[in-house]
Amino acid sequence: MKSLAVRILQFAVLSFSTMLFALTGQAHSASPKIGLTKVAENVYSFKYFIHRNMIVISDEGVILTDPMNAKAAKMMLA
């Protein structure tokens, strides 16, 4: 039979691990999955889950980088 100290230590480690897992899950779910962020004047970053691309606006036109994902490209142009 395990000693009381070993059982308490196991419980503490399990509780701490569970708490850490729950907190990291909340941090990831709090960040937006789709968004547009201003990086500099006339420069933007578009985010679609893990895909990112840049949008640069100038007097001569607009430059869009390819997000390398068909769904991300459709969302960016929507």
XYZ file of C-alpha atoms in Angstrom:
78
model
C 0.000 0.000 0.000
C 1.310 3.433 -0.912
C 2.094 5.870 1.818
C -0.102 8.889 2.392
C 2.698 11.262 1.330
C 3.042 9.548 -2.068
C -0.723 9.721 -2.649
C -0.805 13.422 -1.728
C 2.116 14.117 -4.075
C 0.403 12.245 -6.929
C -2.813 14.168 -6.347
C -0.942 17.494 -6.304
C 0.882 16.724 -9.563
C -2.340 15.600 -11.250
C -4.213 18.701 -10.049
C -1.444 21.043 -11.199
C -1.245 19.344 -14.615
C -5.008 19.587 -15.082
C -5.010 23.270 -14.131
C -2.135 24.020 -16.521
C -3.896 22.215 -19.372
C -7.138 24.117 -18.741
C -5.387 27.497 -18.632
C -3.470 26.954 -21.877
C -6.690 25.864 -23.584
C -8.385 29.092 -22.507
C -5.496 31.183 -23.811
C -5.678 29.566 -27.241
C -9.440 29.817 -27.503
C -9.370 33.498 -26.529
C -7.303 34.524 -29.564
C -9.298 35.312 -32.707
C -9.096 32.764 -35.529
C -9.785 35.281 -38.308
C -8.685 38.894 -38.332
C -6.969 41.856 -39.901
C -4.167 43.624 -38.019
C -2.542 46.923 -38.949
C 1.231 46.390 -38.995
C 2.313 49.804 -40.289
C 0.874 52.653 -42.337
C -0.914 50.983 -45.297
C 0.422 47.518 -44.319
C -1.897 44.871 -42.871
C -1.634 41.241 -41.818
C -4.596 38.955 -42.495
C -4.977 35.885 -40.252
C -7.082 32.802 -40.991
C -6.384 30.194 -38.278
C -2.671 29.360 -38.829
C -2.397 31.047 -42.247
C -1.167 34.629 -42.586
C -0.550 36.954 -45.456
C 0.291 40.597 -46.004
C -1.670 43.368 -47.664
C 0.239 46.454 -48.781
C -1.625 49.493 -50.110
C 0.121 52.205 -52.141
C -0.797 54.945 -54.603
C 0.062 52.560 -57.452
C -2.150 49.699 -56.243
C -2.509 46.889 -53.734
C -0.172 43.945 -53.152
C -1.646 40.774 -51.636
C 0.528 37.832 -50.690
C -0.838 34.324 -51.204
C -1.887 32.658 -47.928
C -1.159 29.217 -49.502
C -4.619 27.952 -48.497
C -7.752 28.094 -50.659
C -10.140 28.709 -47.744
C -7.911 31.449 -46.330
C -7.764 33.141 -49.744
C -11.565 33.077 -50.065
C -12.015 34.511 -46.561
C -9.483 37.269 -47.251
C -11.280 38.348 -50.430
C -14.752 38.155 -48.860
